[in-house]
Structure formats: structure tokens, C-alpha cells
CSV table of C-alpha atoms and ligand atoms in Angstrom, one decimal:
chain,number,residue,atom,x,y,z
W,1,MET,CA,78.7,69.0,75.7
W,2,THR,CA,80.4,66.4,73.6
W,3,TYR,CA,79.3,65.9,69.9
W,4,VAL,CA,80.3,63.3,67.5
W,5,ILE,CA,80.2,63.3,63.6
W,6,SER,CA,81.6,60.8,61.0
W,7,ASP,CA,82.1,60.4,57.5
W,8,ILE,CA,81.4,63.9,56.2
W,9,HIS,CA,82.7,63.1,52.8
W,10,GLY,CA,82.9,66.7,51.6
W,11,ASP,CA,79.3,67.6,52.5
W,12,LEU,CA,79.9,71.1,53.4
W,13,ALA,CA,76.3,72.0,53.2
W,14,GLY,CA,75.4,69.0,55.6
W,15,LEU,CA,78.1,70.1,58.0
W,16,ARG,CA,76.8,73.7,58.1
W,17,SER,CA,73.3,72.4,58.7
W,18,VAL,CA,74.5,70.3,61.6
W,19,LEU,CA,76.6,73.1,63.1
W,20,GLU,CA,73.7,75.5,63.0
W,21,GLN,CA,71.7,73.1,65.0
W,22,ILE,CA,74.2,72.2,67.6
W,23,ARG,CA,75.6,75.7,68.1
W,24,LEU,CA,79.0,74.6,69.3
W,25,ARG,CA,80.3,76.6,72.2
W,26,PRO,CA,83.9,77.1,73.2
W,27,GLU,CA,83.5,74.6,76.2
W,28,ASP,CA,82.0,71.9,73.9
W,29,THR,CA,84.1,69.4,72.1
W,30,LEU,CA,83.3,68.1,68.4
W,31,TYR,CA,84.7,64.7,67.6
W,32,ILE,CA,85.0,63.8,63.9
W,33,LEU,CA,85.6,60.1,63.4
W,34,GLY,CA,87.4,60.3,60.1
W,35,ASP,CA,86.4,60.3,56.3
W,36,VAL,CA,86.1,64.1,56.1
W,37,MET,CA,87.0,63.9,52.3
W,38,ASP,CA,86.2,62.3,49.0
W,39,ARG,CA,83.0,61.9,47.1
W,40,LEU,CA,82.0,65.6,47.2
W,41,PRO,CA,84.6,68.3,46.3
W,42,ASP,CA,84.7,70.2,49.7
W,43,GLY,CA,86.7,67.7,51.8
W,44,VAL,CA,89.9,69.9,51.7
W,45,ALA,CA,87.9,73.0,52.7
W,46,ILE,CA,86.4,71.1,55.6
W,47,LEU,CA,89.7,69.7,56.7
W,48,ARG,CA,91.3,73.2,56.8
W,49,TRP,CA,88.3,74.4,58.8
W,50,LEU,CA,88.9,71.5,61.3
W,51,MET,CA,92.6,72.2,61.5
W,52,ALA,CA,91.8,75.7,62.8
W,53,CYS,CA,88.9,74.7,65.0
W,54,PRO,CA,90.3,74.6,68.7
W,55,ASN,CA,87.7,72.4,70.2
W,56,CYS,CA,87.5,69.9,67.2
W,57,ARG,CA,89.2,66.5,67.6
W,58,MET,CA,89.6,64.4,64.3
W,59,LEU,CA,90.4,60.7,64.0
W,60,LEU,CA,91.8,59.0,61.0
W,61,GLY,CA,89.4,57.4,58.5
W,62,ASN,CA,90.2,55.0,55.6
W,63,HIS,CA,89.8,57.8,53.1
W,64,GLU,CA,92.5,59.9,54.8
W,65,LEU,CA,94.7,56.8,54.9
W,66,MET,CA,94.1,56.2,51.2
W,67,MET,CA,95.2,59.7,50.6
W,68,LEU,CA,98.4,59.4,52.7
W,69,ASN,CA,99.2,56.1,51.0
W,70,TYR,CA,98.9,57.9,47.6
W,71,LEU,CA,101.1,60.8,48.6
W,72,ASP,CA,103.6,58.5,50.1
W,73,GLU,CA,103.7,56.3,47.0
W,74,PRO,CA,101.8,57.6,44.0
W,75,SER,CA,101.7,54.1,42.4
W,76,GLU,CA,98.8,53.2,39.9
W,77,ARG,CA,97.5,50.8,42.4
W,78,ASN,CA,97.2,53.4,45.3
W,79,ARG,CA,95.8,55.9,42.9
W,80,TRP,CA,93.3,53.4,41.6
W,81,GLN,CA,92.2,52.5,45.0
W,82,TRP,CA,91.7,56.1,46.2
W,83,PHE,CA,90.0,57.4,43.0
W,84,ARG,CA,87.7,54.3,43.0
W,85,ASN,CA,86.5,55.6,46.3
W,86,GLY,CA,85.9,59.2,45.3
W,87,GLY,CA,89.4,60.7,45.9
W,88,GLU,CA,89.8,62.5,42.6
W,89,VAL,CA,88.0,65.7,43.7
W,90,THR,CA,90.1,65.7,46.8
W,91,LEU,CA,93.5,65.5,45.0
W,92,LYS,CA,92.4,68.2,42.7
W,93,ALA,CA,91.6,70.5,45.6
W,94,PHE,CA,94.7,69.5,47.4
W,95,LEU,CA,97.0,70.2,44.5
W,96,ALA,CA,95.5,73.6,44.0
W,97,LEU,CA,96.9,74.7,47.3
W,98,PRO,CA,100.3,76.3,48.0
W,99,GLU,CA,103.0,73.9,49.2
W,100,ALA,CA,103.0,75.1,52.7
W,101,GLU,CA,99.4,74.4,53.1
W,102,ARG,CA,99.7,71.0,51.4
W,103,ARG,CA,102.4,70.3,53.9
W,104,ALA,CA,100.3,71.5,56.9
W,105,ILE,CA,97.6,69.1,55.8
W,106,THR,CA,99.7,66.0,55.3
W,107,VAL,CA,101.4,66.8,58.9
W,108,PHE,CA,97.9,67.1,60.3
W,109,LEU,CA,96.6,63.9,58.8
W,110,ARG,CA,99.6,61.9,59.7
W,111,SER,CA,99.3,62.8,63.4
W,112,ARG,CA,95.5,61.9,63.6
W,113,PRO,CA,94.8,59.3,66.3
W,114,LEU,CA,92.9,56.1,65.6
W,115,GLN,CA,90.7,56.3,68.7
W,116,ALA,CA,89.6,58.5,71.5
W,117,GLU,CA,88.3,57.4,74.9
W,118,LEU,CA,86.3,59.5,77.2
W,119,ARG,CA,84.1,59.1,80.3
W,120,ILE,CA,80.6,60.6,80.4
W,121,GLY,CA,78.3,59.9,83.3
W,122,GLU,CA,78.4,56.1,84.0
W,123,TRP,CA,79.8,55.1,80.5
W,124,ASN,CA,83.2,54.8,79.0
W,125,TYR,CA,83.0,55.9,75.3
W,126,LEU,CA,85.3,54.6,72.8
W,127,LEU,CA,85.3,56.6,69.6
W,128,VAL,CA,86.7,54.9,66.4
W,129,HIS,CA,86.4,55.3,62.6
W,130,ALA,CA,85.8,51.4,62.1
W,131,ALA,CA,87.1,49.4,65.0
W,132,PRO,CA,89.2,49.5,68.2
W,133,LEU,CA,92.9,48.6,67.7
W,134,ARG,CA,92.5,46.0,70.5
W,135,TRP,CA,90.5,43.9,68.3
W,136,TYR,CA,93.2,43.5,65.8
W,137,GLU,CA,94.5,40.3,67.2
W,138,SER,CA,91.2,38.5,67.2
W,139,TYR,CA,89.8,39.9,64.0
W,140,ASN,CA,93.0,40.2,62.0
W,141,TYR,CA,92.2,40.9,58.3
W,142,LYS,CA,94.7,39.0,56.2
W,143,ASN,CA,97.6,41.0,55.3
W,144,TYR,CA,96.3,44.2,57.1
W,145,ASP,CA,98.5,46.1,59.4
W,146,PRO,CA,96.8,47.3,62.6
W,147,THR,CA,96.2,50.9,61.3
W,148,THR,CA,94.5,49.5,58.1
W,149,PHE,CA,92.5,47.2,60.1
W,150,ALA,CA,91.3,49.9,62.5
W,151,VAL,CA,89.9,52.1,59.7
W,152,TRP,CA,88.5,49.4,57.3
W,153,TYR,CA,87.0,46.8,59.6
W,154,ARG,CA,83.3,46.0,58.9
W,155,LEU,CA,81.6,46.0,62.3
W,156,LYS,CA,79.3,43.2,62.9
W,157,GLY,CA,77.7,44.2,66.3
W,158,ASP,CA,78.6,40.9,68.2
W,159,GLU,CA,82.1,41.8,69.0
W,160,PRO,CA,83.1,41.8,72.8
W,161,LEU,CA,83.4,45.1,74.7
W,162,PRO,CA,84.2,45.6,78.4
W,163,GLU,CA,81.5,46.1,80.7
W,164,GLY,CA,80.4,49.7,80.9
W,165,THR,CA,81.9,50.7,77.5
W,166,ARG,CA,80.0,52.1,74.5
W,167,LEU,CA,81.6,52.1,71.1
W,168,VAL,CA,80.7,54.9,68.8
W,169,PHE,CA,81.9,54.3,65.1
W,170,GLY,CA,81.3,55.3,61.6
W,171,HIS,CA,82.5,53.9,58.4
W,172,THR,CA,79.7,51.5,57.8
W,173,PRO,CA,76.4,53.4,56.7
W,174,THR,CA,73.7,52.6,59.1
W,175,PRO,CA,71.3,51.3,56.4
W,176,TYR,CA,73.6,48.2,56.3
W,177,TYR,CA,72.2,47.4,59.8
W,178,GLN,CA,68.8,48.7,59.4
W,179,PRO,CA,67.8,48.8,55.7
W,180,ASP,CA,64.1,49.3,56.4
W,181,GLN,CA,64.6,52.7,57.9
W,182,PRO,CA,65.7,56.1,56.6
W,183,PRO,CA,69.4,56.7,57.5
W,184,ARG,CA,69.7,57.2,61.3
W,185,VAL,CA,71.8,56.3,64.1
W,186,TRP,CA,72.1,52.7,64.6
W,187,ARG,CA,71.8,51.5,68.4
W,188,SER,CA,72.4,48.0,69.2
W,189,GLY,CA,73.5,47.1,72.8
W,190,PRO,CA,76.8,49.0,73.4
W,191,PHE,CA,77.1,49.9,69.7
W,192,LEU,CA,76.3,53.2,68.2
W,193,GLY,CA,76.7,53.6,64.4
W,194,ILE,CA,76.6,57.3,63.3
W,195,ASP,CA,77.6,57.1,59.6
W,196,CYS,CA,74.2,58.0,58.1
W,197,GLY,CA,75.7,58.0,54.5
W,198,ALA,CA,76.3,61.7,53.9
W,199,ALA,CA,77.2,62.5,50.3
W,200,THR,CA,75.2,59.4,49.1
W,201,GLU,CA,71.9,59.9,47.2
W,202,THR,CA,69.8,58.8,50.1
W,203,GLY,CA,72.1,59.6,53.0
W,204,ARG,CA,72.5,62.6,55.4
W,205,LEU,CA,75.0,63.8,57.8
W,206,CYS,CA,74.2,63.0,61.4
W,207,CYS,CA,75.7,64.3,64.7
W,208,LEU,CA,75.2,62.6,68.1
W,209,ARG,CA,75.5,64.3,71.5
W,210,LEU,CA,76.9,61.8,73.8
W,211,GLU,CA,75.5,63.4,77.2
W,212,ASP,CA,71.9,62.8,76.4
W,213,GLY,CA,72.0,60.8,73.1
W,214,ALA,CA,70.3,63.6,71.0
W,215,GLU,CA,70.6,63.2,67.2
W,216,PHE,CA,71.0,66.0,64.8
W,217,TYR,CA,70.5,65.4,61.0
W,218,ALA,CA,71.4,67.8,58.2
W,219,ASP,CA,68.4,69.1,56.3
A,1,MN,MN1,85.2,54.9,56.2
């Protein structure tokens, strides 16, 4: 089976709850669509678990990009942007690690892909943090490079997709699209929004199983 989670944001208790429910087997695959870290303090611990998980596949999110930008260039501006988005707890946990482990984490994060494509039944599934790279030309944010675009884009739900393709994305908490409902998966045509606002006051971590659309929510 194929499971997808996004925007964990350090919510280790939520992740444990979801993992207990799905009971991941060696033949299953778990995709994590980025934003593992920031806000709650366990992002680095979750990252290290993911790095050791043979059937987990993690994509890059904007929070991981903010961390890499800061480590590449620890300027006031990069620090401000990351900390403003909850990065301080992550940096603290990261700096407490031995250098070899810090290095392993940055190598891992730098090699994260921006998207994954898979075929399940009659559907092509495109998994992204915020947007497919192929939209960059048409939805170019001013001054954004393609990577920044792919992890920061605010999806509207009217963007074109090829026939037979479903887009699974995180990044934008689903109450943005359905404010009158408790946080749950947002389904609109070929779009599946799965960021249910983990680590926010009213949010919860969500996991979607692609084969049958089953939804699992952290307690
Ligand atoms: Mn995000």
C-alpha cells in the first residue's frame, strides 16, 4: 500500500498515532511531502527516523529549504525568515547533534526531490509539497527560482493537470479551502490537499492511503 503524509512540523505524537493506525509493512511505501520540521521541537528527531526508514520517501518542503538557506548563508534575513516560521526549535536541536550527524542531515535534505510520480490503478499520482515544477513557467512568482516556487506556491485548485492525473499536495492547510469543516483531506476534482494543520491549535496530522483513499487522523 502507498501512504502519504505532509507537514508534520515536529508533531511526533501525531506521527506515532498515525503510524499505529496504518501499521506500515515492509512492502508498503510512505511518502512524506516535506515540512517535517519547525513549530514543535521534534522535527530533527523525526527526520533522523525518516533517514533510517527504508520504505519512506521524503520530498523537500519550504521549511527544509529555509533551513538549508540559513545553513548556506546564516544572514540576518535568512535567520529571520526561518525563525518567523517556527525554525528556532529546529536549529537548537540540530546544533545539539555531533557534526557527523549534522552533516548527514544536510546531505540528506539537499538530495530531497521536489516531486514523485506513481501509477496506482487507473491514475497517475503526482506528489508535491506545494506545486509541480512544470507550472513554473505559467505561474512564475516574481523573483522566485523554480525550487522556491515548487515549495511555496499557494495552490488554487483551478490549475491545469493532464487527463488521468491526480495531484496530492501539502503546504496549504485544508481549512483554507474548507473553513467550515474540521481539518480533513480536501478533495476537489483531481486535487487532494492533505496538510491538515498538524502542530497548530486546531489542526491534526493526516495520512492518506492512495489505493482506496482511506484517511487516517492523529488522535
Ligand atoms: Mn509548507
